[in-house]
Tab-separated table of C-alpha atoms in Angstrom:
chain	number	residue	atom	x	y	z
A	1	MET	CA	0.000	0.000	0.000
A	2	LEU	CA	1.250	3.500	-0.817
A	3	ASP	CA	2.269	5.784	2.021
A	4	ALA	CA	-0.438	8.260	2.973
A	5	SER	CA	-0.198	11.694	1.393
A	6	PRO	CA	1.390	14.115	3.860
A	7	ILE	CA	-0.620	16.816	5.600
A	8	ARG	CA	0.725	20.104	4.282
A	9	ASN	CA	0.048	23.757	5.011
A	10	ASP	CA	2.598	25.115	2.538
A	11	TRP	CA	0.798	24.560	-0.750
A	12	THR	CA	1.601	27.179	-3.384
A	13	ARG	CA	-0.783	28.782	-5.817
A	14	GLU	CA	1.060	27.177	-8.724
A	15	GLN	CA	0.738	23.716	-7.183
A	16	ALA	CA	-2.976	24.130	-6.458
A	17	GLU	CA	-3.651	25.441	-9.972
A	18	ALA	CA	-1.749	22.523	-11.516
A	19	ILE	CA	-3.810	20.019	-9.506
A	20	TYR	CA	-7.121	21.689	-10.350
A	21	ASN	CA	-6.317	21.644	-14.070
A	22	LEU	CA	-5.133	18.041	-14.305
A	23	PRO	CA	-6.894	15.951	-16.961
A	24	PHE	CA	-10.216	15.156	-15.305
A	25	MET	CA	-9.654	11.414	-14.961
A	26	ASP	CA	-6.212	11.981	-13.457
A	27	LEU	CA	-7.662	14.499	-11.010
A	28	LEU	CA	-10.381	12.084	-9.890
A	29	PHE	CA	-7.899	9.240	-9.556
A	30	GLN	CA	-5.587	11.325	-7.396
A	31	ALA	CA	-8.453	12.602	-5.233
A	32	GLN	CA	-9.866	9.097	-4.710
A	33	THR	CA	-6.387	7.750	-3.913
A	34	VAL	CA	-5.874	10.393	-1.226
A	35	HIS	CA	-9.386	9.829	0.079
A	36	ARG	CA	-8.820	6.094	0.533
A	37	GLN	CA	-5.603	6.728	2.445
A	38	TYR	CA	-7.478	8.542	5.203
A	39	PHE	CA	-11.141	7.498	5.008
A	40	ASP	CA	-13.420	4.590	4.292
A	41	PRO	CA	-14.538	5.532	0.749
A	42	ASN	CA	-17.976	3.997	1.279
A	43	GLN	CA	-18.984	5.971	4.367
A	44	VAL	CA	-20.551	9.437	4.417
A	45	GLN	CA	-21.253	11.553	7.493
A	46	LYS	CA	-24.799	12.963	7.822
A	47	SER	CA	-25.499	16.336	9.441
A	48	LYS	CA	-28.765	18.217	9.946
A	49	LEU	CA	-28.992	22.000	9.806
A	50	LEU	CA	-31.664	24.071	11.565
A	51	SER	CA	-32.229	27.811	11.269
A	52	ILE	CA	-32.608	29.003	14.858
A	53	LYS	CA	-33.004	32.676	13.893
A	54	THR	CA	-34.102	33.557	10.372
A	55	GLY	CA	-33.874	36.758	8.299
A	56	GLY	CA	-33.134	40.368	9.140
A	57	CYS	CA	-29.351	39.975	8.982
A	58	ALA	CA	-27.341	43.215	8.875
A	59	GLU	CA	-24.813	41.771	6.427
A	60	ASP	CA	-25.164	42.383	2.670
A	61	CYS	CA	-24.011	38.980	1.358
A	62	ALA	CA	-25.117	39.012	-2.288
A	63	TYR	CA	-26.147	35.341	-2.300
A	64	CYS	CA	-28.219	35.245	0.869
A	65	SER	CA	-31.987	35.080	1.311
A	66	GLN	CA	-31.655	36.299	4.914
A	67	SER	CA	-29.982	39.671	4.363
A	68	ALA	CA	-31.934	42.808	5.220
A	69	ARG	CA	-29.786	44.808	2.802
A	70	ASN	CA	-29.576	42.977	-0.535
A	71	GLY	CA	-33.179	42.916	-1.769
A	72	ALA	CA	-34.157	39.556	-0.298
A	73	GLN	CA	-37.801	39.392	0.753
A	74	LEU	CA	-37.565	36.975	3.685
A	75	SER	CA	-39.183	38.242	6.897
A	76	ALA	CA	-37.128	38.328	10.088
A	77	SER	CA	-37.897	36.081	13.037
A	78	LYS	CA	-36.714	35.901	16.632
A	79	LEU	CA	-34.434	33.249	18.124
A	80	ILE	CA	-36.539	30.111	18.519
A	81	GLU	CA	-37.129	28.386	21.851
A	82	VAL	CA	-34.557	25.995	23.246
A	83	ALA	CA	-37.145	23.218	23.675
A	84	LYS	CA	-38.051	23.368	19.974
A	85	VAL	CA	-34.389	23.067	18.997
A	86	ILE	CA	-33.949	19.986	21.187
A	87	ASN	CA	-37.115	18.408	19.803
A	88	GLU	CA	-35.949	18.974	16.223
A	89	ALA	CA	-32.547	17.509	17.120
A	90	LYS	CA	-34.242	14.349	18.399
A	91	LYS	CA	-35.998	13.968	15.038
A	92	ALA	CA	-32.701	14.505	13.231
A	93	LYS	CA	-31.014	11.793	15.281
A	94	GLU	CA	-33.879	9.397	14.556
A	95	GLY	CA	-33.334	10.164	10.870
A	96	GLY	CA	-29.684	9.120	11.061
A	97	ALA	CA	-27.935	12.466	11.543
A	98	THR	CA	-24.908	12.362	13.832
A	99	ARG	CA	-24.173	16.089	13.914
A	100	TYR	CA	-26.683	18.865	14.572
A	101	CYS	CA	-25.891	22.297	13.164
A	102	MET	CA	-27.684	25.426	14.358
A	103	GLY	CA	-27.540	28.600	12.284
A	104	ALA	CA	-28.602	32.157	13.130
A	105	ALA	CA	-28.829	35.060	10.686
A	106	TRP	CA	-26.685	37.507	12.643
A	107	ARG	CA	-23.614	39.633	12.053
A	108	SER	CA	-22.674	38.413	15.522
A	109	PRO	CA	-24.687	37.179	18.517
A	110	LYS	CA	-25.672	39.546	21.312
A	111	ASP	CA	-24.728	38.748	24.884
A	112	ARG	CA	-28.407	38.455	25.825
A	113	ASP	CA	-28.710	35.464	23.477
A	114	MET	CA	-25.756	33.513	24.862
A	115	VAL	CA	-27.632	31.731	27.683
A	116	ALA	CA	-30.131	30.272	25.213
A	117	LEU	CA	-27.369	29.292	22.783
A	118	GLU	CA	-25.470	27.528	25.558
A	119	ALA	CA	-28.616	25.649	26.559
A	120	MET	CA	-29.137	24.527	22.960
A	121	VAL	CA	-25.602	23.141	22.768
A	122	LYS	CA	-25.926	21.312	26.097
A	123	GLY	CA	-29.331	19.900	25.173
A	124	VAL	CA	-28.159	18.541	21.816
A	125	LYS	CA	-25.006	17.109	23.394
A	126	ASP	CA	-27.155	15.287	25.935
A	127	LEU	CA	-28.796	13.469	23.013
A	128	GLY	CA	-25.421	11.994	22.091
A	129	MET	CA	-25.009	14.123	18.951
A	130	GLU	CA	-22.131	16.318	17.834
A	131	THR	CA	-22.933	20.018	17.899
A	132	CYS	CA	-22.146	22.795	15.451
A	133	MET	CA	-23.200	26.442	15.338
A	134	THR	CA	-22.904	29.243	12.807
A	135	LEU	CA	-23.683	32.623	14.355
A	136	GLY	CA	-21.479	35.106	12.514
A	137	MET	CA	-18.444	36.741	14.060
A	138	LEU	CA	-17.571	35.924	17.679
A	139	ASP	CA	-15.541	37.796	20.246
A	140	GLU	CA	-13.198	35.927	22.584
A	141	LYS	CA	-15.654	35.813	25.480
A	142	GLN	CA	-18.402	34.334	23.297
A	143	VAL	CA	-16.017	31.712	21.912
A	144	PHE	CA	-15.091	30.521	25.392
A	145	ARG	CA	-18.716	30.431	26.528
A	146	LEU	CA	-19.662	28.228	23.579
A	147	ARG	CA	-16.647	26.013	24.123
A	148	ASP	CA	-17.446	25.572	27.798
A	149	SER	CA	-21.034	24.648	26.952
A	150	GLY	CA	-19.660	21.738	24.907
A	151	LEU	CA	-19.756	23.044	21.331
A	152	ASP	CA	-17.861	20.675	19.033
A	153	TYR	CA	-17.731	22.633	15.761
A	154	TYR	CA	-18.094	26.252	14.699
A	155	ASN	CA	-18.952	27.058	11.088
A	156	HIS	CA	-17.748	30.295	9.564
A	157	ASN	CA	-17.369	30.130	5.786
A	158	ILE	CA	-14.884	32.327	3.948
A	159	ASP	CA	-17.352	32.241	1.014
A	160	THR	CA	-14.906	32.898	-1.857
A	161	SER	CA	-11.390	34.061	-2.617
A	162	GLU	CA	-9.938	37.144	-0.978
A	163	ARG	CA	-9.773	38.811	-4.417
A	164	TYR	CA	-13.452	38.276	-5.210
A	165	TYR	CA	-14.714	38.754	-1.672
A	166	SER	CA	-15.603	42.458	-1.960
A	167	GLU	CA	-17.782	41.662	-4.993
A	168	ILE	CA	-19.969	39.491	-2.752
A	169	ILE	CA	-19.839	41.148	0.695
A	170	THR	CA	-18.969	44.694	1.773
A	171	THR	CA	-20.133	44.734	5.407
A	172	ARG	CA	-17.211	42.659	6.708
A	173	THR	CA	-13.792	41.785	5.376
A	174	PHE	CA	-12.106	38.548	4.405
A	175	ALA	CA	-9.670	39.176	7.280
A	176	ASP	CA	-12.611	39.396	9.721
A	177	ARG	CA	-13.574	35.846	8.779
A	178	ILE	CA	-10.032	34.510	9.171
A	179	ASP	CA	-9.774	36.217	12.573
A	180	THR	CA	-12.926	34.441	13.774
A	181	LEU	CA	-11.646	31.093	12.499
A	182	ASN	CA	-8.352	31.569	14.333
A	183	ARG	CA	-10.150	32.586	17.539
A	184	VAL	CA	-12.341	29.482	17.412
A	185	ARG	CA	-9.437	27.122	16.680
A	186	GLU	CA	-7.248	28.584	19.422
A	187	ALA	CA	-10.046	27.990	21.934
A	188	GLY	CA	-10.137	24.305	21.042
A	189	ILE	CA	-13.374	24.233	19.022
A	190	LYS	CA	-13.194	22.347	15.735
A	191	VAL	CA	-13.384	24.574	12.663
A	192	CYS	CA	-15.905	24.156	9.860
A	193	ALA	CA	-15.155	26.545	6.985
A	194	GLY	CA	-15.784	26.396	3.266
A	195	GLY	CA	-17.437	28.511	0.636
A	196	ILE	CA	-19.789	28.886	-2.306
A	197	VAL	CA	-19.014	28.373	-5.976
A	198	GLY	CA	-21.009	29.492	-8.965
A	199	MET	CA	-21.284	33.138	-7.850
A	200	GLY	CA	-19.760	34.506	-11.056
A	201	GLU	CA	-16.215	34.049	-9.816
A	202	GLN	CA	-13.283	33.021	-11.998
A	203	GLN	CA	-11.681	29.587	-11.867
A	204	MET	CA	-8.706	31.049	-10.002
A	205	ASP	CA	-11.045	32.284	-7.262
A	206	ARG	CA	-12.195	28.732	-6.597
A	207	ILE	CA	-8.584	27.617	-6.414
A	208	ASP	CA	-7.591	30.511	-4.152
A	209	MET	CA	-10.522	29.859	-1.801
A	210	MET	CA	-9.386	26.281	-1.211
A	211	LEU	CA	-5.768	27.390	-0.980
A	212	ALA	CA	-6.681	29.909	1.736
A	213	LEU	CA	-8.195	27.093	3.813
A	214	ALA	CA	-5.378	24.631	3.084
A	215	THR	CA	-2.713	27.095	4.222
A	216	LEU	CA	-4.285	27.966	7.560
A	217	GLU	CA	-2.175	26.959	10.573
A	218	GLU	CA	-4.407	23.885	10.853
A	219	HIS	CA	-6.750	22.594	8.164
A	220	PRO	CA	-10.454	22.960	8.971
A	221	ASP	CA	-11.982	19.771	10.354
A	222	SER	CA	-14.855	20.192	7.910
A	223	VAL	CA	-15.060	22.057	4.572
A	224	PRO	CA	-18.547	22.594	3.110
A	225	VAL	CA	-18.556	23.107	-0.658
A	226	ASN	CA	-21.771	24.865	-1.661
A	227	MET	CA	-23.204	25.372	-5.134
A	228	LEU	CA	-24.972	28.719	-5.365
A	229	ILE	CA	-28.744	28.521	-5.060
A	230	PRO	CA	-29.908	31.697	-6.849
A	231	ILE	CA	-32.422	33.518	-4.646
A	232	PRO	CA	-35.015	35.775	-6.324
A	233	ASP	CA	-34.504	39.530	-5.770
A	234	THR	CA	-30.884	39.122	-4.621
A	235	PRO	CA	-27.914	40.457	-6.653
A	236	LEU	CA	-26.985	36.920	-7.761
A	237	ALA	CA	-30.487	35.881	-8.789
A	238	ASP	CA	-29.575	35.673	-12.483
A	239	VAL	CA	-25.951	34.560	-12.353
A	240	GLU	CA	-24.861	32.063	-14.996
A	241	LYS	CA	-24.903	28.472	-13.751
A	242	LEU	CA	-21.520	26.850	-13.104
A	243	ASP	CA	-20.376	23.899	-15.204
A	244	PRO	CA	-20.846	20.778	-13.028
A	245	ILE	CA	-17.344	19.560	-13.939
A	246	GLU	CA	-15.919	22.739	-12.405
A	247	PHE	CA	-17.793	21.973	-9.197
A	248	VAL	CA	-16.399	18.434	-9.077
A	249	ARG	CA	-12.905	19.807	-9.701
A	250	THR	CA	-13.345	22.081	-6.671
A	251	VAL	CA	-14.365	19.129	-4.477
A	252	ALA	CA	-11.367	17.115	-5.692
A	253	LEU	CA	-8.987	19.992	-4.995
A	254	ALA	CA	-10.327	20.296	-1.447
A	255	ARG	CA	-9.755	16.576	-0.882
A	256	ILE	CA	-6.185	16.608	-2.222
A	257	LEU	CA	-5.087	19.768	-0.412
A	258	MET	CA	-6.736	18.763	2.887
A	259	PRO	CA	-6.561	14.941	3.088
A	260	LYS	CA	-7.906	14.462	6.635
A	261	THR	CA	-10.714	17.017	6.360
A	262	HIS	CA	-14.366	16.057	5.961
A	263	VAL	CA	-15.463	17.606	2.664
A	264	ARG	CA	-19.189	18.299	2.776
A	265	LEU	CA	-21.349	18.259	-0.327
A	266	SER	CA	-23.552	21.037	0.914
A	267	ALA	CA	-26.100	23.469	-0.606
A	268	GLY	CA	-27.276	23.040	-4.169
A	269	ARG	CA	-27.769	19.276	-4.208
A	270	THR	CA	-31.398	19.615	-5.356
A	271	ASP	CA	-30.067	20.798	-8.729
A	272	MET	CA	-27.461	18.021	-8.961
A	273	SER	CA	-28.164	14.736	-10.694
A	274	ASP	CA	-27.486	11.506	-8.834
A	275	GLU	CA	-24.582	10.971	-11.220
A	276	MET	CA	-23.042	14.351	-10.342
A	277	GLN	CA	-23.359	13.634	-6.624
A	278	ALA	CA	-21.779	10.208	-7.122
A	279	MET	CA	-18.889	11.876	-8.926
A	280	CYS	CA	-18.468	14.272	-5.991
A	281	PHE	CA	-18.316	11.330	-3.576
A	282	PHE	CA	-15.697	9.735	-5.806
A	283	ALA	CA	-13.767	13.030	-5.777
A	284	GLY	CA	-13.614	12.872	-1.969
A	285	ALA	CA	-16.812	14.369	-0.588
A	286	ASN	CA	-17.764	12.401	2.534
A	287	SER	CA	-20.387	14.465	4.318
A	288	ILE	CA	-23.851	15.811	3.460
A	289	PHE	CA	-26.692	17.734	5.046
A	290	VAL	CA	-29.873	15.670	5.340
A	291	GLY	CA	-33.482	16.819	5.466
A	292	ASP	CA	-35.596	18.740	2.990
A	293	THR	CA	-34.347	22.242	3.930
A	294	LEU	CA	-31.008	23.980	4.513
A	295	LEU	CA	-31.777	27.102	6.553
A	296	THR	CA	-34.189	28.587	3.969
A	297	ALA	CA	-33.233	26.620	0.824
A	298	ASP	CA	-34.465	23.321	-0.527
A	299	ASN	CA	-32.480	20.121	0.016
A	300	PRO	CA	-33.070	16.529	-1.145
A	301	GLY	CA	-35.297	14.660	1.303
A	302	GLU	CA	-33.985	11.807	3.431
A	303	ASP	CA	-35.806	9.196	1.324
A	304	LYS	CA	-33.997	10.371	-1.809
A	305	ASP	CA	-30.626	10.358	-0.034
A	306	SER	CA	-31.232	6.874	1.361
A	307	ALA	CA	-32.086	5.593	-2.105
A	308	LEU	CA	-28.937	7.134	-3.564
A	309	PHE	CA	-26.786	5.689	-0.775
A	310	ALA	CA	-28.270	2.243	-1.424
A	311	ARG	CA	-27.551	2.462	-5.158
A	312	LEU	CA	-23.941	3.500	-4.480
A	313	GLY	CA	-23.297	1.082	-1.627
A	314	ILE	CA	-22.645	3.981	0.773
A	315	THR	CA	-23.389	3.676	4.491
A	316	PRO	CA	-23.793	6.560	6.956
A	317	MET	CA	-21.083	7.123	9.538
A	318	ALA	CA	-22.188	6.170	13.043
A	319	VAL	CA	-22.278	8.561	15.975
A	320	GLY	CA	-18.754	9.000	17.304
A	321	CYS	CA	-17.217	7.642	14.102
A	322	ASP	CA	-15.475	10.050	11.739
A	323	GLY	CA	-14.901	7.506	8.990
A	324	SER	CA	-11.129	7.822	9.225
A	325	LYS	CA	-8.754	4.906	8.947
């Protein structure tokens, strides 16, 4: 058996570009080879995502249905009750999810919300599930409070490359996102960070986004790769659809640059054929969101995912199992 590919944080732009632009079959072969060195290729981790506070966000992210500043028409709601979150988590566990992710449409949480957020984390942990939250930017005190409540993962996507970032968001900087990721990692919470493709970016932006993650001091534990879901009335409502092969190339690059990271096939799966999803799994994706909604967007239902898994011979990772060898 070949030695496992080394974990590197010193990838260069030229190296990443050369990998991305390999002949497609060579790229897939390399990605699958790396994947098999670190993971069981026939296991996929299942997460469930719940919106715990929807709409009214002060950020102007051009892709988002929840922004109060980009033309989106979604009404704002308050933070939902802790008991409802726990009840929904129970249903998710019964449906096979091992990680429960809770997302709030905020620039950053307010101190008055922290007690409820801590209770949500503790309640989900008590069910025997892994916990993840995405709440926007965090200060040091908030990070430690979430860590001490038992939070396993914190999601904070970088969204795109640093070059293209200001075309998508102007209310916070790329550096702000990296600062939050570093703060979370230094506190001992696992980092979940990825981005969105198909937002009108150039190929080099997709490469640079993955390179930015792969050259962090430590690779993220989880990297969600999202395909843009165009939202009516937002600035990206009419953006040209990305070539599916480009999406698969992005997944493969993530797998090769970050061999031990869980690469999540995230938003946009409703517009992907079963064959495209299978190709993504072959390219190294080994995590999905289950359920028929992702925050406010559609997602394939659990019955459809189960049928696809059966056709491909894929089994879900068990609670407490990360699929690694």
